[in-house]
Amino acid sequence: MITKAAIHSRYGDAHDVVAIKEVQLAPFNSGTVLVKMIYSPINPADINMCEGKYYVQPKLPCQLGNEGVGIVEDVSGNNQTVHKGDHVIIPFKSKDHWIGSWSQRVVVDAEDCVVIPKEIDLKQASMLTINPPTAYLLLTQFKSFKKGDWVVQNAANSSVGRWVIYWAKQQGLKIANIVRNKDQINQLNQLGSDLTIEFEPRCANKVKEVTGGVSLALNGVGGQIAIETLRTLRSNGVMVTYGAMSKEPVQVGNAALIYKTVSVTGFNRTKWLETTDRKAVKLMYNKILNIYKSKSISIPIAKVFPFSKIKDAINFSNSESRQGKVLIDWRKSN
Amino acid sequence: MITKAAIHSRYGDAHDVVAIKEVQLAPFNSGTVLVKMIYSPINPADINMCEGKYYVQPKLPCQLGNEGVGIVEDVSGNNQTVHKGDHVIIPFKSKDHWIGSWSQRVVVDAEDCVVIPKEIDLKQASMLTINPPTAYLLLTQFKSFKKGDWVVQNAANSSVGRWVIYWAKQQGLKIANIVRNKDQINQLNQLGSDLTIEFEPRCANKVKEVTGGVSLALNGVGGQIAIETLRTLRSNGVMVTYGAMSKEPVQVGNAALIYKTVSVTGFNRTKWLETTDRKAVKLMYNKILNIYKSKSISIPIAKVFPFSKIKDAINFSNSESRQGKVLIDWRKSN
């Protein structure tokens, strides 16, 4: 079967190299399902992939897209987990790259699908594959906590940052946020931030004063704000880097390493998938979907584009002024 | 009982602030032993302590000295572990600072002593408290290995570095050394280094080529050589910083954190003591003394000074040109 999908056949500026093309779907063998895609967001990793800046460069042509929500149109063979009409996300990775969710239709193993409860808004569902588990794993894989413990983060106004606040509150933790723009203070306080301070030299002192020092710090930025984020750690604390918005590296002082024995490490959901048993991955997704039923978090959406306008969507997603995510609608061509 | 000990009563240049003074020994209660000190080395941490640069500043006056070897002169009460005439090191820490081994005599708990086999040279024994366990713990606390696995380090010509080579060989590991001075290449090869390369930009490529990437890197320097040392890591590898000879911090690239999920952490024996059960500490010392019987490593000694010449000893230990450790002899006043 033929479908329309977003492809890049060479590396370069995403706006130039991405094109909608007709491609052959994978064989509809027993154990597979045919998914009609609904929405996919444009993520920084998609753009990096086109530009050849992602940590792997797949064989070209490459079918783009690493998250999105679809509806199951057909099921081949006998399986108990996915049924016709189910809303699904596909959090797994194919051998060479992603599942290729920037497409009108995909054929995937039934085992690769996670069914989304029908009451979850489809636009929000399209953004559930990457950021919510990233935030959840950041809070659960590196330190164990008791209720009332503090966690600190920067990049708190990003999608991951907002999810971190949500999951922290779900787990009874307190969350301190160091922001680069003071306009964000009110927004984050409304989301449930327990302490929000604007970045400035030595601002870690204020965080340490209120929290007494934290055992987990999350860094999505790098550079100077990462230095302050790191300074909020107590002995044996860990700072986990999952993003690098400033593109500046992380610098760690010698006294912090030797006398405070802090650790600095990193996290990436795709890397985590590579080393985690598929069953455990699905269990984690089902667990977070189960917690995510109060719908008390809604990630802002800047604009939805029909798939034929994908170049406009990419341009818009690169604009500094946009507020929120850019989605592609795979049901609409204009 | 009164003894002579090296004291600093204010913080400042070590040569200026250190003086030999008469001090009162701790009470010789049941369970304690009287140790007549023989040799103590001058370590960078001793100098940092005088200068107020150590990570804790003890209440002044402070009795200096954090390692050394002594002979048990008397035993109070009934204990099974330490006997008159035993050679001992005292690896533990008192509440406020070190055990104060820069002294003619100390009274310490019998439990704080580790007995040194008589066949171990006393000068070498005086340097067994800090560097050998540091090197041993660096190789055993952070990663598990199978025989033939590679470890990489910089600062390989330091005392810790030499011990790392020794322990690596004892454990059947291969050890790669990145050195700052090509005169060290032959020396380290003689010690058993499996690969020794001179530091230069991108020199990590050579290490990666030979080793295939390592899971543990040891950093005693910081700055540019630490960046190259870090680059030799494979995915999920860890770089442990235990020293900072260059005084420059450790810098970690974002791709290494996010896509290679490397970790950067630190180690310090004194910090380790604070969080480790005393029994486990003694077990570790006895284990490494047991391995250290071939006497195949001998740390170079630059000069031995009588205790009355402690200011000269400090000056000499600060001189750039010295080759090896400076020891203080507590039995000789001139």
PDB file of N, CA and C in Angstrom, chain B residues 178-255:
ATOM      1  N   ILE B 178      47.471   9.042  29.645  1.00  0.00           N
ATOM      2  CA  ILE B 178      47.696  10.256  28.866  1.00  0.00           C
ATOM      3  C   ILE B 178      48.583  11.156  29.720  1.00  0.00           C
ATOM      4  N   VAL B 179      49.795  11.442  29.234  1.00  0.00           N
ATOM      5  CA  VAL B 179      50.754  12.200  30.051  1.00  0.00           C
ATOM      6  C   VAL B 179      50.993  13.585  29.459  1.00  0.00           C
ATOM      7  N   ARG B 180      51.414  14.506  30.331  1.00  0.00           N
ATOM      8  CA  ARG B 180      51.637  15.882  29.878  1.00  0.00           C
ATOM      9  C   ARG B 180      53.079  16.118  29.462  1.00  0.00           C
ATOM     10  N   ASN B 181      53.934  15.150  29.776  1.00  0.00           N
ATOM     11  CA  ASN B 181      55.362  15.330  29.546  1.00  0.00           C
ATOM     12  C   ASN B 181      55.899  14.034  28.954  1.00  0.00           C
ATOM     13  N   LYS B 182      56.483  14.119  27.762  1.00  0.00           N
ATOM     14  CA  LYS B 182      56.840  12.871  27.086  1.00  0.00           C
ATOM     15  C   LYS B 182      58.001  12.130  27.753  1.00  0.00           C
ATOM     16  N   ASP B 183      58.726  12.850  28.654  1.00  0.00           N
ATOM     17  CA  ASP B 183      59.761  12.164  29.435  1.00  0.00           C
ATOM     18  C   ASP B 183      59.165  11.071  30.316  1.00  0.00           C
ATOM     19  N   GLN B 184      57.862  11.181  30.603  1.00  0.00           N
ATOM     20  CA  GLN B 184      57.227  10.205  31.498  1.00  0.00           C
ATOM     21  C   GLN B 184      56.887   8.899  30.786  1.00  0.00           C
ATOM     22  N   ILE B 185      56.910   8.911  29.459  1.00  0.00           N
ATOM     23  CA  ILE B 185      56.426   7.738  28.711  1.00  0.00           C
ATOM     24  C   ILE B 185      57.205   6.488  29.086  1.00  0.00           C
ATOM     25  N   ASN B 186      58.538   6.587  29.072  1.00  0.00           N
ATOM     26  CA  ASN B 186      59.364   5.415  29.403  1.00  0.00           C
ATOM     27  C   ASN B 186      59.130   4.926  30.821  1.00  0.00           C
ATOM     28  N   GLN B 187      59.108   5.888  31.761  1.00  0.00           N
ATOM     29  CA  GLN B 187      58.890   5.537  33.172  1.00  0.00           C
ATOM     30  C   GLN B 187      57.599   4.749  33.356  1.00  0.00           C
ATOM     31  N   LEU B 188      56.549   5.244  32.714  1.00  0.00           N
ATOM     32  CA  LEU B 188      55.252   4.596  32.916  1.00  0.00           C
ATOM     33  C   LEU B 188      55.199   3.243  32.214  1.00  0.00           C
ATOM     34  N   ASN B 189      55.857   3.150  31.077  1.00  0.00           N
ATOM     35  CA  ASN B 189      55.916   1.846  30.405  1.00  0.00           C
ATOM     36  C   ASN B 189      56.623   0.829  31.294  1.00  0.00           C
ATOM     37  N   GLN B 190      57.679   1.305  31.979  1.00  0.00           N
ATOM     38  CA  GLN B 190      58.384   0.415  32.897  1.00  0.00           C
ATOM     39  C   GLN B 190      57.497  -0.030  34.067  1.00  0.00           C
ATOM     40  N   LEU B 191      56.582   0.868  34.479  1.00  0.00           N
ATOM     41  CA  LEU B 191      55.666   0.505  35.574  1.00  0.00           C
ATOM     42  C   LEU B 191      54.593  -0.481  35.125  1.00  0.00           C
ATOM     43  N   GLY B 192      54.437  -0.646  33.811  1.00  0.00           N
ATOM     44  CA  GLY B 192      53.438  -1.611  33.338  1.00  0.00           C
ATOM     45  C   GLY B 192      52.336  -1.014  32.489  1.00  0.00           C
ATOM     46  N   SER B 193      52.444   0.275  32.167  1.00  0.00           N
ATOM     47  CA  SER B 193      51.433   0.912  31.318  1.00  0.00           C
ATOM     48  C   SER B 193      51.305   0.151  30.000  1.00  0.00           C
ATOM     49  N   ASP B 194      50.063  -0.089  29.586  1.00  0.00           N
ATOM     50  CA  ASP B 194      49.834  -0.823  28.330  1.00  0.00           C
ATOM     51  C   ASP B 194      49.795   0.101  27.125  1.00  0.00           C
ATOM     52  N   LEU B 195      49.506   1.371  27.377  1.00  0.00           N
ATOM     53  CA  LEU B 195      49.502   2.367  26.307  1.00  0.00           C
ATOM     54  C   LEU B 195      49.784   3.712  26.969  1.00  0.00           C
ATOM     55  N   THR B 196      50.798   4.409  26.491  1.00  0.00           N
ATOM     56  CA  THR B 196      51.126   5.721  27.066  1.00  0.00           C
ATOM     57  C   THR B 196      51.228   6.705  25.916  1.00  0.00           C
ATOM     58  N   ILE B 197      50.424   7.757  25.954  1.00  0.00           N
ATOM     59  CA  ILE B 197      50.506   8.747  24.872  1.00  0.00           C
ATOM     60  C   ILE B 197      50.619  10.138  25.470  1.00  0.00           C
ATOM     61  N   GLU B 198      51.286  10.991  24.700  1.00  0.00           N
ATOM     62  CA  GLU B 198      51.458  12.366  25.145  1.00  0.00           C
ATOM     63  C   GLU B 198      50.188  13.148  24.828  1.00  0.00           C
ATOM     64  N   PHE B 199      49.802  14.034  25.747  1.00  0.00           N
ATOM     65  CA  PHE B 199      48.620  14.854  25.525  1.00  0.00           C
ATOM     66  C   PHE B 199      48.808  15.794  24.350  1.00  0.00           C
ATOM     67  N   GLU B 200      47.831  15.812  23.473  1.00  0.00           N
ATOM     68  CA  GLU B 200      47.739  16.826  22.421  1.00  0.00           C
ATOM     69  C   GLU B 200      46.281  16.890  21.997  1.00  0.00           C
ATOM     70  N   PRO B 201      45.863  17.937  21.309  1.00  0.00           N
ATOM     71  CA  PRO B 201      44.453  18.018  20.916  1.00  0.00           C
ATOM     72  C   PRO B 201      44.043  16.756  20.147  1.00  0.00           C
ATOM     73  N   ARG B 202      42.900  16.205  20.487  1.00  0.00           N
ATOM     74  CA  ARG B 202      42.324  15.009  19.834  1.00  0.00           C
ATOM     75  C   ARG B 202      43.123  13.733  20.109  1.00  0.00           C
ATOM     76  N   CYS B 203      43.989  13.747  21.118  1.00  0.00           N
ATOM     77  CA  CYS B 203      44.757  12.533  21.390  1.00  0.00           C
ATOM     78  C   CYS B 203      43.859  11.383  21.854  1.00  0.00           C
ATOM     79  N   ALA B 204      42.638  11.705  22.275  1.00  0.00           N
ATOM     80  CA  ALA B 204      41.695  10.650  22.680  1.00  0.00           C
ATOM     81  C   ALA B 204      41.431   9.680  21.530  1.00  0.00           C
ATOM     82  N   ASN B 205      41.523  10.174  20.295  1.00  0.00           N
ATOM     83  CA  ASN B 205      41.263   9.297  19.145  1.00  0.00           C
ATOM     84  C   ASN B 205      42.177   8.087  19.153  1.00  0.00           C
ATOM     85  N   LYS B 206      43.448   8.334  19.493  1.00  0.00           N
ATOM     86  CA  LYS B 206      44.431   7.253  19.530  1.00  0.00           C
ATOM     87  C   LYS B 206      44.034   6.224  20.609  1.00  0.00           C
ATOM     88  N   VAL B 207      43.625   6.740  21.781  1.00  0.00           N
ATOM     89  CA  VAL B 207      43.217   5.839  22.868  1.00  0.00           C
ATOM     90  C   VAL B 207      41.994   5.029  22.450  1.00  0.00           C
ATOM     91  N   LYS B 208      41.034   5.699  21.814  1.00  0.00           N
ATOM     92  CA  LYS B 208      39.810   5.003  21.397  1.00  0.00           C
ATOM     93  C   LYS B 208      40.115   3.928  20.359  1.00  0.00           C
ATOM     94  N   GLU B 209      41.051   4.249  19.480  1.00  0.00           N
ATOM     95  CA  GLU B 209      41.452   3.306  18.427  1.00  0.00           C
ATOM     96  C   GLU B 209      42.011   2.012  19.040  1.00  0.00           C
ATOM     97  N   VAL B 210      42.884   2.182  20.028  1.00  0.00           N
ATOM     98  CA  VAL B 210      43.539   1.008  20.628  1.00  0.00           C
ATOM     99  C   VAL B 210      42.597   0.273  21.585  1.00  0.00           C
ATOM    100  N   THR B 211      41.834   1.033  22.370  1.00  0.00           N
ATOM    101  CA  THR B 211      41.031   0.417  23.444  1.00  0.00           C
ATOM    102  C   THR B 211      39.613   0.074  22.996  1.00  0.00           C
ATOM    103  N   GLY B 212      39.145   0.726  21.952  1.00  0.00           N
ATOM    104  CA  GLY B 212      37.745   0.575  21.555  1.00  0.00           C
ATOM    105  C   GLY B 212      36.800   1.381  22.432  1.00  0.00           C
ATOM    106  N   GLY B 213      37.360   2.279  23.242  1.00  0.00           N
ATOM    107  CA  GLY B 213      36.546   3.084  24.175  1.00  0.00           C
ATOM    108  C   GLY B 213      36.527   2.409  25.536  1.00  0.00           C
ATOM    109  N   VAL B 214      36.619   3.213  26.581  1.00  0.00           N
ATOM    110  CA  VAL B 214      36.725   2.658  27.940  1.00  0.00           C
ATOM    111  C   VAL B 214      35.454   2.984  28.734  1.00  0.00           C
ATOM    112  N   SER B 215      35.252   2.247  29.807  1.00  0.00           N
ATOM    113  CA  SER B 215      34.073   2.525  30.639  1.00  0.00           C
ATOM    114  C   SER B 215      34.438   3.322  31.886  1.00  0.00           C
ATOM    115  N   LEU B 216      35.751   3.406  32.193  1.00  0.00           N
ATOM    116  CA  LEU B 216      36.180   4.183  33.362  1.00  0.00           C
ATOM    117  C   LEU B 216      37.397   5.017  33.004  1.00  0.00           C
ATOM    118  N   ALA B 217      37.308   6.317  33.293  1.00  0.00           N
ATOM    119  CA  ALA B 217      38.436   7.229  33.095  1.00  0.00           C
ATOM    120  C   ALA B 217      38.694   7.945  34.412  1.00  0.00           C
ATOM    121  N   LEU B 218      39.967   8.092  34.758  1.00  0.00           N
ATOM    122  CA  LEU B 218      40.346   8.728  36.019  1.00  0.00           C
ATOM    123  C   LEU B 218      41.053  10.039  35.729  1.00  0.00           C
ATOM    124  N   ASN B 219      40.580  11.092  36.372  1.00  0.00           N
ATOM    125  CA  ASN B 219      41.082  12.432  36.102  1.00  0.00           C
ATOM    126  C   ASN B 219      41.656  13.065  37.360  1.00  0.00           C
ATOM    127  N   GLY B 220      42.947  13.388  37.319  1.00  0.00           N
ATOM    128  CA  GLY B 220      43.577  14.068  38.442  1.00  0.00           C
ATOM    129  C   GLY B 220      44.039  15.459  38.065  1.00  0.00           C
ATOM    130  N   VAL B 221      43.632  15.955  36.897  1.00  0.00           N
ATOM    131  CA  VAL B 221      44.193  17.202  36.381  1.00  0.00           C
ATOM    132  C   VAL B 221      43.134  18.278  36.099  1.00  0.00           C
ATOM    133  N   GLY B 222      42.109  17.940  35.339  1.00  0.00           N
ATOM    134  CA  GLY B 222      41.124  18.939  34.907  1.00  0.00           C
ATOM    135  C   GLY B 222      41.546  19.624  33.618  1.00  0.00           C
ATOM    136  N   GLY B 223      40.768  20.605  33.170  1.00  0.00           N
ATOM    137  CA  GLY B 223      41.096  21.402  31.985  1.00  0.00           C
ATOM    138  C   GLY B 223      41.078  20.584  30.704  1.00  0.00           C
ATOM    139  N   GLN B 224      41.971  20.951  29.777  1.00  0.00           N
ATOM    140  CA  GLN B 224      41.974  20.363  28.430  1.00  0.00           C
ATOM    141  C   GLN B 224      42.265  18.863  28.440  1.00  0.00           C
ATOM    142  N   ILE B 225      43.174  18.428  29.304  1.00  0.00           N
ATOM    143  CA  ILE B 225      43.517  17.010  29.307  1.00  0.00           C
ATOM    144  C   ILE B 225      42.327  16.194  29.835  1.00  0.00           C
ATOM    145  N   ALA B 226      41.521  16.806  30.700  1.00  0.00           N
ATOM    146  CA  ALA B 226      40.315  16.114  31.190  1.00  0.00           C
ATOM    147  C   ALA B 226      39.299  15.964  30.059  1.00  0.00           C
ATOM    148  N   ILE B 227      39.225  16.953  29.172  1.00  0.00           N
ATOM    149  CA  ILE B 227      38.309  16.861  28.027  1.00  0.00           C
ATOM    150  C   ILE B 227      38.704  15.672  27.154  1.00  0.00           C
ATOM    151  N   GLU B 228      40.004  15.528  26.889  1.00  0.00           N
ATOM    152  CA  GLU B 228      40.466  14.380  26.081  1.00  0.00           C
ATOM    153  C   GLU B 228      40.242  13.060  26.826  1.00  0.00           C
ATOM    154  N   THR B 229      40.499  13.073  28.133  1.00  0.00           N
ATOM    155  CA  THR B 229      40.305  11.859  28.930  1.00  0.00           C
ATOM    156  C   THR B 229      38.837  11.430  28.860  1.00  0.00           C
ATOM    157  N   LEU B 230      37.959  12.393  28.976  1.00  0.00           N
ATOM    158  CA  LEU B 230      36.512  12.135  28.901  1.00  0.00           C
ATOM    159  C   LEU B 230      36.117  11.588  27.531  1.00  0.00           C
ATOM    160  N   ARG B 231      36.768  12.082  26.493  1.00  0.00           N
ATOM    161  CA  ARG B 231      36.417  11.667  25.133  1.00  0.00           C
ATOM    162  C   ARG B 231      36.747  10.196  24.860  1.00  0.00           C
ATOM    163  N   THR B 232      37.563   9.590  25.703  1.00  0.00           N
ATOM    164  CA  THR B 232      37.898   8.178  25.475  1.00  0.00           C
ATOM    165  C   THR B 232      36.779   7.239  25.956  1.00  0.00           C
ATOM    166  N   LEU B 233      35.771   7.813  26.642  1.00  0.00           N
ATOM    167  CA  LEU B 233      34.703   6.974  27.199  1.00  0.00           C
ATOM    168  C   LEU B 233      33.767   6.450  26.131  1.00  0.00           C
ATOM    169  N   ARG B 234      33.292   5.236  26.346  1.00  0.00           N
ATOM    170  CA  ARG B 234      32.184   4.720  25.538  1.00  0.00           C
ATOM    171  C   ARG B 234      30.861   5.125  26.196  1.00  0.00           C
ATOM    172  N   SER B 235      29.735   4.784  25.570  1.00  0.00           N
ATOM    173  CA  SER B 235      28.415   5.096  26.134  1.00  0.00           C
ATOM    174  C   SER B 235      28.306   4.587  27.564  1.00  0.00           C
ATOM    175  N   ASN B 236      27.707   5.388  28.412  1.00  0.00           N
ATOM    176  CA  ASN B 236      27.487   5.051  29.827  1.00  0.00           C
ATOM    177  C   ASN B 236      28.784   4.959  30.636  1.00  0.00           C
ATOM    178  N   GLY B 237      29.897   5.390  30.059  1.00  0.00           N
ATOM    179  CA  GLY B 237      31.146   5.410  30.804  1.00  0.00           C
ATOM    180  C   GLY B 237      31.129   6.496  31.872  1.00  0.00           C
ATOM    181  N   VAL B 238      32.069   6.375  32.801  1.00  0.00           N
ATOM    182  CA  VAL B 238      32.141   7.371  33.877  1.00  0.00           C
ATOM    183  C   VAL B 238      33.567   7.896  34.005  1.00  0.00           C
ATOM    184  N   MET B 239      33.706   9.196  34.191  1.00  0.00           N
ATOM    185  CA  MET B 239      35.002   9.781  34.507  1.00  0.00           C
ATOM    186  C   MET B 239      34.965  10.240  35.966  1.00  0.00           C
ATOM    187  N   VAL B 240      35.941   9.773  36.742  1.00  0.00           N
ATOM    188  CA  VAL B 240      36.008  10.110  38.162  1.00  0.00           C
ATOM    189  C   VAL B 240      37.165  11.084  38.387  1.00  0.00           C
ATOM    190  N   THR B 241      36.862  12.222  38.963  1.00  0.00           N
ATOM    191  CA  THR B 241      37.881  13.226  39.275  1.00  0.00           C
ATOM    192  C   THR B 241      38.279  13.093  40.742  1.00  0.00           C
ATOM    193  N   TYR B 242      39.587  12.929  40.977  1.00  0.00           N
ATOM    194  CA  TYR B 242      40.053  12.818  42.364  1.00  0.00           C
ATOM    195  C   TYR B 242      41.090  13.893  42.677  1.00  0.00           C
ATOM    196  N   GLY B 243      41.499  14.643  41.668  1.00  0.00           N
ATOM    197  CA  GLY B 243      42.481  15.693  41.868  1.00  0.00           C
ATOM    198  C   GLY B 243      42.305  16.744  40.795  1.00  0.00           C
ATOM    199  N   ALA B 244      42.973  17.884  40.994  1.00  0.00           N
ATOM    200  CA  ALA B 244      42.769  19.010  40.088  1.00  0.00           C
ATOM    201  C   ALA B 244      44.070  19.775  39.911  1.00  0.00           C
ATOM    202  N   MET B 245      45.121  19.036  39.507  1.00  0.00           N
ATOM    203  CA  MET B 245      46.453  19.645  39.423  1.00  0.00           C
ATOM    204  C   MET B 245      46.467  20.940  38.630  1.00  0.00           C
ATOM    205  N   SER B 246      45.703  21.004  37.545  1.00  0.00           N
ATOM    206  CA  SER B 246      45.717  22.207  36.707  1.00  0.00           C
ATOM    207  C   SER B 246      44.875  23.326  37.313  1.00  0.00           C
ATOM    208  N   LYS B 247      44.115  23.016  38.335  1.00  0.00           N
ATOM    209  CA  LYS B 247      43.147  23.919  38.971  1.00  0.00           C
ATOM    210  C   LYS B 247      42.012  24.330  38.015  1.00  0.00           C
ATOM    211  N   GLU B 248      42.003  23.782  36.818  1.00  0.00           N
ATOM    212  CA  GLU B 248      40.928  24.131  35.872  1.00  0.00           C
ATOM    213  C   GLU B 248      39.769  23.145  36.026  1.00  0.00           C
ATOM    214  N   PRO B 249      38.524  23.644  35.881  1.00  0.00           N
ATOM    215  CA  PRO B 249      37.368  22.760  36.094  1.00  0.00           C
ATOM    216  C   PRO B 249      37.221  21.717  34.984  1.00  0.00           C
ATOM    217  N   VAL B 250      36.269  20.845  35.180  1.00  0.00           N
ATOM    218  CA  VAL B 250      35.962  19.801  34.197  1.00  0.00           C
ATOM    219  C   VAL B 250      34.816  20.300  33.323  1.00  0.00           C
ATOM    220  N   GLN B 251      34.978  20.164  32.021  1.00  0.00           N
ATOM    221  CA  GLN B 251      33.946  20.599  31.093  1.00  0.00           C
ATOM    222  C   GLN B 251      33.398  19.384  30.341  1.00  0.00           C
ATOM    223  N   VAL B 252      32.085  19.305  30.248  1.00  0.00           N
ATOM    224  CA  VAL B 252      31.457  18.132  29.631  1.00  0.00           C
ATOM    225  C   VAL B 252      30.558  18.572  28.494  1.00  0.00           C
ATOM    226  N   GLY B 253      30.809  18.062  27.310  1.00  0.00           N
ATOM    227  CA  GLY B 253      30.012  18.418  26.131  1.00  0.00           C
ATOM    228  C   GLY B 253      28.602  17.868  26.242  1.00  0.00           C
ATOM    229  N   ASN B 254      27.663  18.573  25.623  1.00  0.00           N
ATOM    230  CA  ASN B 254      26.259  18.182  25.723  1.00  0.00           C
ATOM    231  C   ASN B 254      25.968  16.861  25.030  1.00  0.00           C
ATOM    232  N   ALA B 255      26.612  16.622  23.882  1.00  0.00           N
ATOM    233  CA  ALA B 255      26.353  15.362  23.170  1.00  0.00           C
ATOM    234  C   ALA B 255      26.823  14.182  24.014  1.00  0.00           C
TER     235      ALA B 255
END
